[in-house]
Amino acid sequence: MKYLLPLLLLPCLVRAQIPDSVQKKIDHVFRAFGAKTPGCVVAVLKDDEIIFKKGYGMANLEYGIPNQPNTIFHIASESKQYVAFCMLLLEQQGKLTVDDDIRKHLDFVPDFGTRITIRQLIHHTSGLRDWGSVAALTGWARSTQFYTNADALEIIARQKHLNHKPGDE
């Protein structure tokens, strides 16, 4: 009986794993970039389960912080194309149109006396100032490592004027 319990628990301990040969190939690819260069985190999924994840290279060169499997990246401009795609999906589903005034969906945005559309946000012609610039004007250092969504929304809501008429630039 004392040997039965460990046998019953064994399936809980055994999880899918990536073969050593595949892990070595992944390591080989990223080793070529060097450990002291900007890096990434790689994850391999099988049947919706992460079977391998590992950080390569540096998350922060200035402070010598290596990437870990749980490193959170400041993706900034990398997200623009995904946001545009998501807006088009929402339009296709009839949940919005890219010509909607943004205040219809983002009630915290100040009324600047002119209409700003989702399309203008996508094309960076809304007239809204870059939120990082506004953040710096309000005391946030551009080098701050992490902003929460709430921080970013608050910074955007603080804008008093547009840089230019929406759609002009």
mmCIF file with all atom_site columns, C-alpha atoms in Angstrom:
data_model
loop_
_atom_site.group_PDB
_atom_site.id
_atom_site.type_symbol
_atom_site.label_atom_id
_atom_site.label_alt_id
_atom_site.label_comp_id
_atom_site.label_asym_id
_atom_site.label_entity_id
_atom_site.label_seq_id
_atom_site.pdbx_PDB_ins_code
_atom_site.Cartn_x
_atom_site.Cartn_y
_atom_site.Cartn_z
_atom_site.occupancy
_atom_site.B_iso_or_equiv
_atom_site.pdbx_formal_charge
_atom_site.auth_seq_id
_atom_site.auth_comp_id
_atom_site.auth_asym_id
_atom_site.auth_atom_id
_atom_site.pdbx_PDB_model_num
ATOM 1   C CA . MET A 1 1   ? 0.000   0.000  0.000   1.00 0.00 ? 1   MET A CA 1
ATOM 2   C CA . LYS A 1 2   ? 2.849   2.443  0.779   1.00 0.00 ? 2   LYS A CA 1
ATOM 3   C CA . TYR A 1 3   ? 4.108   2.006  -2.815  1.00 0.00 ? 3   TYR A CA 1
ATOM 4   C CA . LEU A 1 4   ? 0.672   2.511  -4.345  1.00 0.00 ? 4   LEU A CA 1
ATOM 5   C CA . LEU A 1 5   ? 0.367   6.214  -3.491  1.00 0.00 ? 5   LEU A CA 1
ATOM 6   C CA . PRO A 1 6   ? 3.566   7.263  -5.332  1.00 0.00 ? 6   PRO A CA 1
ATOM 7   C CA . LEU A 1 7   ? 2.435   5.263  -8.357  1.00 0.00 ? 7   LEU A CA 1
ATOM 8   C CA . LEU A 1 8   ? -0.946  6.983  -8.323  1.00 0.00 ? 8   LEU A CA 1
ATOM 9   C CA . LEU A 1 9   ? 0.726   10.405 -8.140  1.00 0.00 ? 9   LEU A CA 1
ATOM 10  C CA . LEU A 1 10  ? 3.220   9.670  -10.926 1.00 0.00 ? 10  LEU A CA 1
ATOM 11  C CA . PRO A 1 11  ? 0.911   10.857 -13.759 1.00 0.00 ? 11  PRO A CA 1
ATOM 12  C CA . CYS A 1 12  ? 0.619   14.221 -11.989 1.00 0.00 ? 12  CYS A CA 1
ATOM 13  C CA . LEU A 1 13  ? 4.388   14.615 -12.086 1.00 0.00 ? 13  LEU A CA 1
ATOM 14  C CA . VAL A 1 14  ? 4.948   13.497 -15.667 1.00 0.00 ? 14  VAL A CA 1
ATOM 15  C CA . ARG A 1 15  ? 4.371   16.293 -18.146 1.00 0.00 ? 15  ARG A CA 1
ATOM 16  C CA . ALA A 1 16  ? 5.078   16.666 -21.804 1.00 0.00 ? 16  ALA A CA 1
ATOM 17  C CA . GLN A 1 17  ? 8.638   17.782 -22.388 1.00 0.00 ? 17  GLN A CA 1
ATOM 18  C CA . ILE A 1 18  ? 10.550  18.923 -25.394 1.00 0.00 ? 18  ILE A CA 1
ATOM 19  C CA . PRO A 1 19  ? 13.110  16.401 -26.651 1.00 0.00 ? 19  PRO A CA 1
ATOM 20  C CA . ASP A 1 20  ? 16.711  17.222 -25.691 1.00 0.00 ? 20  ASP A CA 1
ATOM 21  C CA . SER A 1 21  ? 17.680  17.309 -29.371 1.00 0.00 ? 21  SER A CA 1
ATOM 22  C CA . VAL A 1 22  ? 15.136  20.063 -30.069 1.00 0.00 ? 22  VAL A CA 1
ATOM 23  C CA . GLN A 1 23  ? 16.203  22.027 -26.991 1.00 0.00 ? 23  GLN A CA 1
ATOM 24  C CA . LYS A 1 24  ? 19.824  21.813 -28.112 1.00 0.00 ? 24  LYS A CA 1
ATOM 25  C CA . LYS A 1 25  ? 18.882  23.128 -31.567 1.00 0.00 ? 25  LYS A CA 1
ATOM 26  C CA . ILE A 1 26  ? 17.022  26.068 -30.031 1.00 0.00 ? 26  ILE A CA 1
ATOM 27  C CA . ASP A 1 27  ? 19.959  26.789 -27.701 1.00 0.00 ? 27  ASP A CA 1
ATOM 28  C CA . HIS A 1 28  ? 22.348  26.631 -30.676 1.00 0.00 ? 28  HIS A CA 1
ATOM 29  C CA . VAL A 1 29  ? 20.347  29.209 -32.653 1.00 0.00 ? 29  VAL A CA 1
ATOM 30  C CA . PHE A 1 30  ? 20.299  31.726 -29.805 1.00 0.00 ? 30  PHE A CA 1
ATOM 31  C CA . ARG A 1 31  ? 23.849  31.067 -28.623 1.00 0.00 ? 31  ARG A CA 1
ATOM 32  C CA . ALA A 1 32  ? 25.031  32.569 -31.924 1.00 0.00 ? 32  ALA A CA 1
ATOM 33  C CA . PHE A 1 33  ? 23.662  35.963 -30.836 1.00 0.00 ? 33  PHE A CA 1
ATOM 34  C CA . GLY A 1 34  ? 25.604  35.971 -27.580 1.00 0.00 ? 34  GLY A CA 1
ATOM 35  C CA . ALA A 1 35  ? 24.539  36.166 -23.962 1.00 0.00 ? 35  ALA A CA 1
ATOM 36  C CA . LYS A 1 36  ? 25.307  39.894 -23.585 1.00 0.00 ? 36  LYS A CA 1
ATOM 37  C CA . THR A 1 37  ? 23.128  41.109 -26.475 1.00 0.00 ? 37  THR A CA 1
ATOM 38  C CA . PRO A 1 38  ? 19.419  42.000 -26.586 1.00 0.00 ? 38  PRO A CA 1
ATOM 39  C CA . GLY A 1 39  ? 17.501  38.773 -26.492 1.00 0.00 ? 39  GLY A CA 1
ATOM 40  C CA . CYS A 1 40  ? 14.129  37.114 -26.344 1.00 0.00 ? 40  CYS A CA 1
ATOM 41  C CA . VAL A 1 41  ? 12.092  34.459 -24.605 1.00 0.00 ? 41  VAL A CA 1
ATOM 42  C CA . VAL A 1 42  ? 11.160  31.316 -26.508 1.00 0.00 ? 42  VAL A CA 1
ATOM 43  C CA . ALA A 1 43  ? 8.173   29.152 -25.652 1.00 0.00 ? 43  ALA A CA 1
ATOM 44  C CA . VAL A 1 44  ? 7.126   25.885 -27.263 1.00 0.00 ? 44  VAL A CA 1
ATOM 45  C CA . LEU A 1 45  ? 3.535   24.774 -26.818 1.00 0.00 ? 45  LEU A CA 1
ATOM 46  C CA . LYS A 1 46  ? 1.972   21.396 -27.409 1.00 0.00 ? 46  LYS A CA 1
ATOM 47  C CA . ASP A 1 47  ? -1.746  20.812 -26.950 1.00 0.00 ? 47  ASP A CA 1
ATOM 48  C CA . ASP A 1 48  ? -2.112  24.247 -25.300 1.00 0.00 ? 48  ASP A CA 1
ATOM 49  C CA . GLU A 1 49  ? 0.566   23.418 -22.730 1.00 0.00 ? 49  GLU A CA 1
ATOM 50  C CA . ILE A 1 50  ? 3.963   25.096 -22.499 1.00 0.00 ? 50  ILE A CA 1
ATOM 51  C CA . ILE A 1 51  ? 6.476   22.280 -22.777 1.00 0.00 ? 51  ILE A CA 1
ATOM 52  C CA . PHE A 1 52  ? 9.569   24.489 -23.013 1.00 0.00 ? 52  PHE A CA 1
ATOM 53  C CA . LYS A 1 53  ? 10.382  28.101 -22.243 1.00 0.00 ? 53  LYS A CA 1
ATOM 54  C CA . LYS A 1 54  ? 13.693  29.801 -21.810 1.00 0.00 ? 54  LYS A CA 1
ATOM 55  C CA . GLY A 1 55  ? 15.146  33.295 -21.880 1.00 0.00 ? 55  GLY A CA 1
ATOM 56  C CA . TYR A 1 56  ? 18.106  34.147 -24.087 1.00 0.00 ? 56  TYR A CA 1
ATOM 57  C CA . GLY A 1 57  ? 20.296  37.245 -24.082 1.00 0.00 ? 57  GLY A CA 1
ATOM 58  C CA . MET A 1 58  ? 19.681  40.385 -22.083 1.00 0.00 ? 58  MET A CA 1
ATOM 59  C CA . ALA A 1 59  ? 16.406  42.005 -21.044 1.00 0.00 ? 59  ALA A CA 1
ATOM 60  C CA . ASN A 1 60  ? 18.252  45.193 -20.057 1.00 0.00 ? 60  ASN A CA 1
ATOM 61  C CA . LEU A 1 61  ? 21.756  45.885 -21.331 1.00 0.00 ? 61  LEU A CA 1
ATOM 62  C CA . GLU A 1 62  ? 22.306  48.931 -19.120 1.00 0.00 ? 62  GLU A CA 1
ATOM 63  C CA . TYR A 1 63  ? 21.706  47.026 -15.894 1.00 0.00 ? 63  TYR A CA 1
ATOM 64  C CA . GLY A 1 64  ? 22.921  43.624 -17.102 1.00 0.00 ? 64  GLY A CA 1
ATOM 65  C CA . ILE A 1 65  ? 19.567  41.924 -16.529 1.00 0.00 ? 65  ILE A CA 1
ATOM 66  C CA . PRO A 1 66  ? 19.265  38.637 -18.426 1.00 0.00 ? 66  PRO A CA 1
ATOM 67  C CA . ASN A 1 67  ? 16.023  37.428 -19.973 1.00 0.00 ? 67  ASN A CA 1
ATOM 68  C CA . GLN A 1 68  ? 14.172  34.891 -17.869 1.00 0.00 ? 68  GLN A CA 1
ATOM 69  C CA . PRO A 1 69  ? 11.270  32.675 -18.983 1.00 0.00 ? 69  PRO A CA 1
ATOM 70  C CA . ASN A 1 70  ? 8.883   35.122 -17.274 1.00 0.00 ? 70  ASN A CA 1
ATOM 71  C CA . THR A 1 71  ? 10.447  38.363 -18.609 1.00 0.00 ? 71  THR A CA 1
ATOM 72  C CA . ILE A 1 72  ? 7.846   40.985 -19.519 1.00 0.00 ? 72  ILE A CA 1
ATOM 73  C CA . PHE A 1 73  ? 8.802   43.008 -22.591 1.00 0.00 ? 73  PHE A CA 1
ATOM 74  C CA . HIS A 1 74  ? 7.984   46.658 -23.251 1.00 0.00 ? 74  HIS A CA 1
ATOM 75  C CA . ILE A 1 75  ? 6.724   46.065 -26.788 1.00 0.00 ? 75  ILE A CA 1
ATOM 76  C CA . ALA A 1 76  ? 5.802   49.683 -27.572 1.00 0.00 ? 76  ALA A CA 1
ATOM 77  C CA . SER A 1 77  ? 5.580   50.200 -31.334 1.00 0.00 ? 77  SER A CA 1
ATOM 78  C CA . GLU A 1 78  ? 5.575   46.477 -32.030 1.00 0.00 ? 78  GLU A CA 1
ATOM 79  C CA . SER A 1 79  ? 1.916   46.388 -31.004 1.00 0.00 ? 79  SER A CA 1
ATOM 80  C CA . LYS A 1 80  ? 0.671   48.944 -33.552 1.00 0.00 ? 80  LYS A CA 1
ATOM 81  C CA . GLN A 1 81  ? 0.047   46.448 -36.337 1.00 0.00 ? 81  GLN A CA 1
ATOM 82  C CA . TYR A 1 82  ? -1.832  44.118 -33.992 1.00 0.00 ? 82  TYR A CA 1
ATOM 83  C CA . VAL A 1 83  ? -4.024  46.910 -32.663 1.00 0.00 ? 83  VAL A CA 1
ATOM 84  C CA . ALA A 1 84  ? -4.894  47.976 -36.225 1.00 0.00 ? 84  ALA A CA 1
ATOM 85  C CA . PHE A 1 85  ? -5.751  44.379 -37.116 1.00 0.00 ? 85  PHE A CA 1
ATOM 86  C CA . CYS A 1 86  ? -7.923  44.048 -34.006 1.00 0.00 ? 86  CYS A CA 1
ATOM 87  C CA . MET A 1 87  ? -9.775  47.252 -34.872 1.00 0.00 ? 87  MET A CA 1
ATOM 88  C CA . LEU A 1 88  ? -10.530 45.842 -38.324 1.00 0.00 ? 88  LEU A CA 1
ATOM 89  C CA . LEU A 1 89  ? -11.755 42.587 -36.771 1.00 0.00 ? 89  LEU A CA 1
ATOM 90  C CA . LEU A 1 90  ? -14.046 44.531 -34.442 1.00 0.00 ? 90  LEU A CA 1
ATOM 91  C CA . GLU A 1 91  ? -15.315 46.498 -37.429 1.00 0.00 ? 91  GLU A CA 1
ATOM 92  C CA . GLN A 1 92  ? -15.946 43.267 -39.328 1.00 0.00 ? 92  GLN A CA 1
ATOM 93  C CA . GLN A 1 93  ? -17.926 41.983 -36.328 1.00 0.00 ? 93  GLN A CA 1
ATOM 94  C CA . GLY A 1 94  ? -20.021 45.161 -36.354 1.00 0.00 ? 94  GLY A CA 1
ATOM 95  C CA . LYS A 1 95  ? -18.819 46.315 -32.927 1.00 0.00 ? 95  LYS A CA 1
ATOM 96  C CA . LEU A 1 96  ? -17.356 49.600 -34.203 1.00 0.00 ? 96  LEU A CA 1
ATOM 97  C CA . THR A 1 97  ? -16.285 51.384 -37.347 1.00 0.00 ? 97  THR A CA 1
ATOM 98  C CA . VAL A 1 98  ? -12.848 52.858 -37.815 1.00 0.00 ? 98  VAL A CA 1
ATOM 99  C CA . ASP A 1 99  ? -14.588 56.151 -38.556 1.00 0.00 ? 99  ASP A CA 1
ATOM 100 C CA . ASP A 1 100 ? -16.176 56.257 -35.079 1.00 0.00 ? 100 ASP A CA 1
ATOM 101 C CA . ASP A 1 101 ? -15.211 59.186 -32.870 1.00 0.00 ? 101 ASP A CA 1
ATOM 102 C CA . ILE A 1 102 ? -12.794 57.745 -30.310 1.00 0.00 ? 102 ILE A CA 1
ATOM 103 C CA . ARG A 1 103 ? -14.770 59.285 -27.457 1.00 0.00 ? 103 ARG A CA 1
ATOM 104 C CA . LYS A 1 104 ? -17.589 56.849 -28.291 1.00 0.00 ? 104 LYS A CA 1
ATOM 105 C CA . HIS A 1 105 ? -15.296 54.089 -26.976 1.00 0.00 ? 105 HIS A CA 1
ATOM 106 C CA . LEU A 1 106 ? -12.766 56.000 -24.855 1.00 0.00 ? 106 LEU A CA 1
ATOM 107 C CA . ASP A 1 107 ? -14.781 58.359 -22.692 1.00 0.00 ? 107 ASP A CA 1
ATOM 108 C CA . PHE A 1 108 ? -11.725 59.533 -20.753 1.00 0.00 ? 108 PHE A CA 1
ATOM 109 C CA . VAL A 1 109 ? -10.263 61.323 -23.800 1.00 0.00 ? 109 VAL A CA 1
ATOM 110 C CA . PRO A 1 110 ? -10.798 65.082 -23.458 1.00 0.00 ? 110 PRO A CA 1
ATOM 111 C CA . ASP A 1 111 ? -13.069 66.869 -25.914 1.00 0.00 ? 111 ASP A CA 1
ATOM 112 C CA . PHE A 1 112 ? -10.742 68.974 -28.040 1.00 0.00 ? 112 PHE A CA 1
ATOM 113 C CA . GLY A 1 113 ? -13.611 70.528 -29.980 1.00 0.00 ? 113 GLY A CA 1
ATOM 114 C CA . THR A 1 114 ? -13.017 68.333 -33.021 1.00 0.00 ? 114 THR A CA 1
ATOM 115 C CA . ARG A 1 115 ? -13.729 64.738 -33.931 1.00 0.00 ? 115 ARG A CA 1
ATOM 116 C CA . ILE A 1 116 ? -10.880 62.208 -33.681 1.00 0.00 ? 116 ILE A CA 1
ATOM 117 C CA . THR A 1 117 ? -11.501 58.847 -35.351 1.00 0.00 ? 117 THR A CA 1
ATOM 118 C CA . ILE A 1 118 ? -10.140 55.380 -34.744 1.00 0.00 ? 118 ILE A CA 1
ATOM 119 C CA . ARG A 1 119 ? -8.810  55.506 -38.318 1.00 0.00 ? 119 ARG A CA 1
ATOM 120 C CA . GLN A 1 120 ? -6.791  58.615 -37.424 1.00 0.00 ? 120 GLN A CA 1
ATOM 121 C CA . LEU A 1 121 ? -5.386  56.853 -34.366 1.00 0.00 ? 121 LEU A CA 1
ATOM 122 C CA . ILE A 1 122 ? -4.373  53.877 -36.518 1.00 0.00 ? 122 ILE A CA 1
ATOM 123 C CA . HIS A 1 123 ? -2.639  56.177 -39.033 1.00 0.00 ? 123 HIS A CA 1
ATOM 124 C CA . HIS A 1 124 ? -1.092  58.419 -36.349 1.00 0.00 ? 124 HIS A CA 1
ATOM 125 C CA . THR A 1 125 ? -2.892  61.478 -37.702 1.00 0.00 ? 125 THR A CA 1
ATOM 126 C CA . SER A 1 126 ? -5.167  62.085 -34.696 1.00 0.00 ? 126 SER A CA 1
ATOM 127 C CA . GLY A 1 127 ? -3.327  65.155 -33.443 1.00 0.00 ? 127 GLY A CA 1
ATOM 128 C CA . LEU A 1 128 ? -2.895  63.576 -30.016 1.00 0.00 ? 128 LEU A CA 1
ATOM 129 C CA . ARG A 1 129 ? 0.574   64.036 -28.636 1.00 0.00 ? 129 ARG A CA 1
ATOM 130 C CA . ASP A 1 130 ? 2.811   61.025 -28.191 1.00 0.00 ? 130 ASP A CA 1
ATOM 131 C CA . TRP A 1 131 ? 1.925   59.780 -24.735 1.00 0.00 ? 131 TRP A CA 1
ATOM 132 C CA . GLY A 1 132 ? 5.609   59.364 -23.868 1.00 0.00 ? 132 GLY A CA 1
ATOM 133 C CA . SER A 1 133 ? 6.215   63.049 -24.557 1.00 0.00 ? 133 SER A CA 1
ATOM 134 C CA . VAL A 1 134 ? 3.226   64.015 -22.429 1.00 0.00 ? 134 VAL A CA 1
ATOM 135 C CA . ALA A 1 135 ? 4.485   61.662 -19.723 1.00 0.00 ? 135 ALA A CA 1
ATOM 136 C CA . ALA A 1 136 ? 7.830   63.472 -19.689 1.00 0.00 ? 136 ALA A CA 1
ATOM 137 C CA . LEU A 1 137 ? 6.068   66.843 -19.429 1.00 0.00 ? 137 LEU A CA 1
ATOM 138 C CA . THR A 1 138 ? 4.085   65.588 -16.443 1.00 0.00 ? 138 THR A CA 1
ATOM 139 C CA . GLY A 1 139 ? 7.145   64.325 -14.597 1.00 0.00 ? 139 GLY A CA 1
ATOM 140 C CA . TRP A 1 140 ? 7.500   60.752 -15.837 1.00 0.00 ? 140 TRP A CA 1
ATOM 141 C CA . ALA A 1 141 ? 10.990  59.959 -17.051 1.00 0.00 ? 141 ALA A CA 1
ATOM 142 C CA . ARG A 1 142 ? 11.017  58.468 -20.570 1.00 0.00 ? 142 ARG A CA 1
ATOM 143 C CA . SER A 1 143 ? 13.433  55.885 -19.194 1.00 0.00 ? 143 SER A CA 1
ATOM 144 C CA . THR A 1 144 ? 10.896  54.590 -16.673 1.00 0.00 ? 144 THR A CA 1
ATOM 145 C CA . GLN A 1 145 ? 10.949  50.855 -17.164 1.00 0.00 ? 145 GLN A CA 1
ATOM 146 C CA . PHE A 1 146 ? 7.271   50.080 -16.645 1.00 0.00 ? 146 PHE A CA 1
ATOM 147 C CA . TYR A 1 147 ? 4.003   51.918 -17.130 1.00 0.00 ? 147 TYR A CA 1
ATOM 148 C CA . THR A 1 148 ? 0.709   50.310 -16.239 1.00 0.00 ? 148 THR A CA 1
ATOM 149 C CA . ASN A 1 149 ? -2.315  50.649 -18.516 1.00 0.00 ? 149 ASN A CA 1
ATOM 150 C CA . ALA A 1 150 ? -3.829  52.947 -15.897 1.00 0.00 ? 150 ALA A CA 1
ATOM 151 C CA . ASP A 1 151 ? -0.689  55.138 -16.009 1.00 0.00 ? 151 ASP A CA 1
ATOM 152 C CA . ALA A 1 152 ? -0.836  55.417 -19.802 1.00 0.00 ? 152 ALA A CA 1
ATOM 153 C CA . LEU A 1 153 ? -4.563  56.214 -19.819 1.00 0.00 ? 153 LEU A CA 1
ATOM 154 C CA . GLU A 1 154 ? -4.091  58.881 -17.154 1.00 0.00 ? 154 GLU A CA 1
ATOM 155 C CA . ILE A 1 155 ? -1.258  60.453 -19.128 1.00 0.00 ? 155 ILE A CA 1
ATOM 156 C CA . ILE A 1 156 ? -3.379  60.525 -22.301 1.00 0.00 ? 156 ILE A CA 1
ATOM 157 C CA . ALA A 1 157 ? -6.327  62.030 -20.409 1.00 0.00 ? 157 ALA A CA 1
ATOM 158 C CA . ARG A 1 158 ? -4.101  64.892 -19.156 1.00 0.00 ? 158 ARG A CA 1
ATOM 159 C CA . GLN A 1 159 ? -3.612  66.320 -22.639 1.00 0.00 ? 159 GLN A CA 1
ATOM 160 C CA . LYS A 1 160 ? -5.079  69.801 -22.947 1.00 0.00 ? 160 LYS A CA 1
ATOM 161 C CA . HIS A 1 161 ? -4.433  70.508 -26.648 1.00 0.00 ? 161 HIS A CA 1
ATOM 162 C CA . LEU A 1 162 ? -3.809  68.644 -29.885 1.00 0.00 ? 162 LEU A CA 1
ATOM 163 C CA . ASN A 1 163 ? -0.531  68.940 -31.794 1.00 0.00 ? 163 ASN A CA 1
ATOM 164 C CA . HIS A 1 164 ? -2.437  69.526 -35.037 1.00 0.00 ? 164 HIS A CA 1
ATOM 165 C CA . LYS A 1 165 ? -5.904  69.242 -36.532 1.00 0.00 ? 165 LYS A CA 1
ATOM 166 C CA . PRO A 1 166 ? -6.906  65.547 -36.771 1.00 0.00 ? 166 PRO A CA 1
ATOM 167 C CA . GLY A 1 167 ? -6.206  64.158 -40.233 1.00 0.00 ? 167 GLY A CA 1
ATOM 168 C CA . ASP A 1 168 ? -3.770  66.925 -41.245 1.00 0.00 ? 168 ASP A CA 1
ATOM 169 C CA . GLU A 1 169 ? -0.469  65.152 -40.640 1.00 0.00 ? 169 GLU A CA 1
#
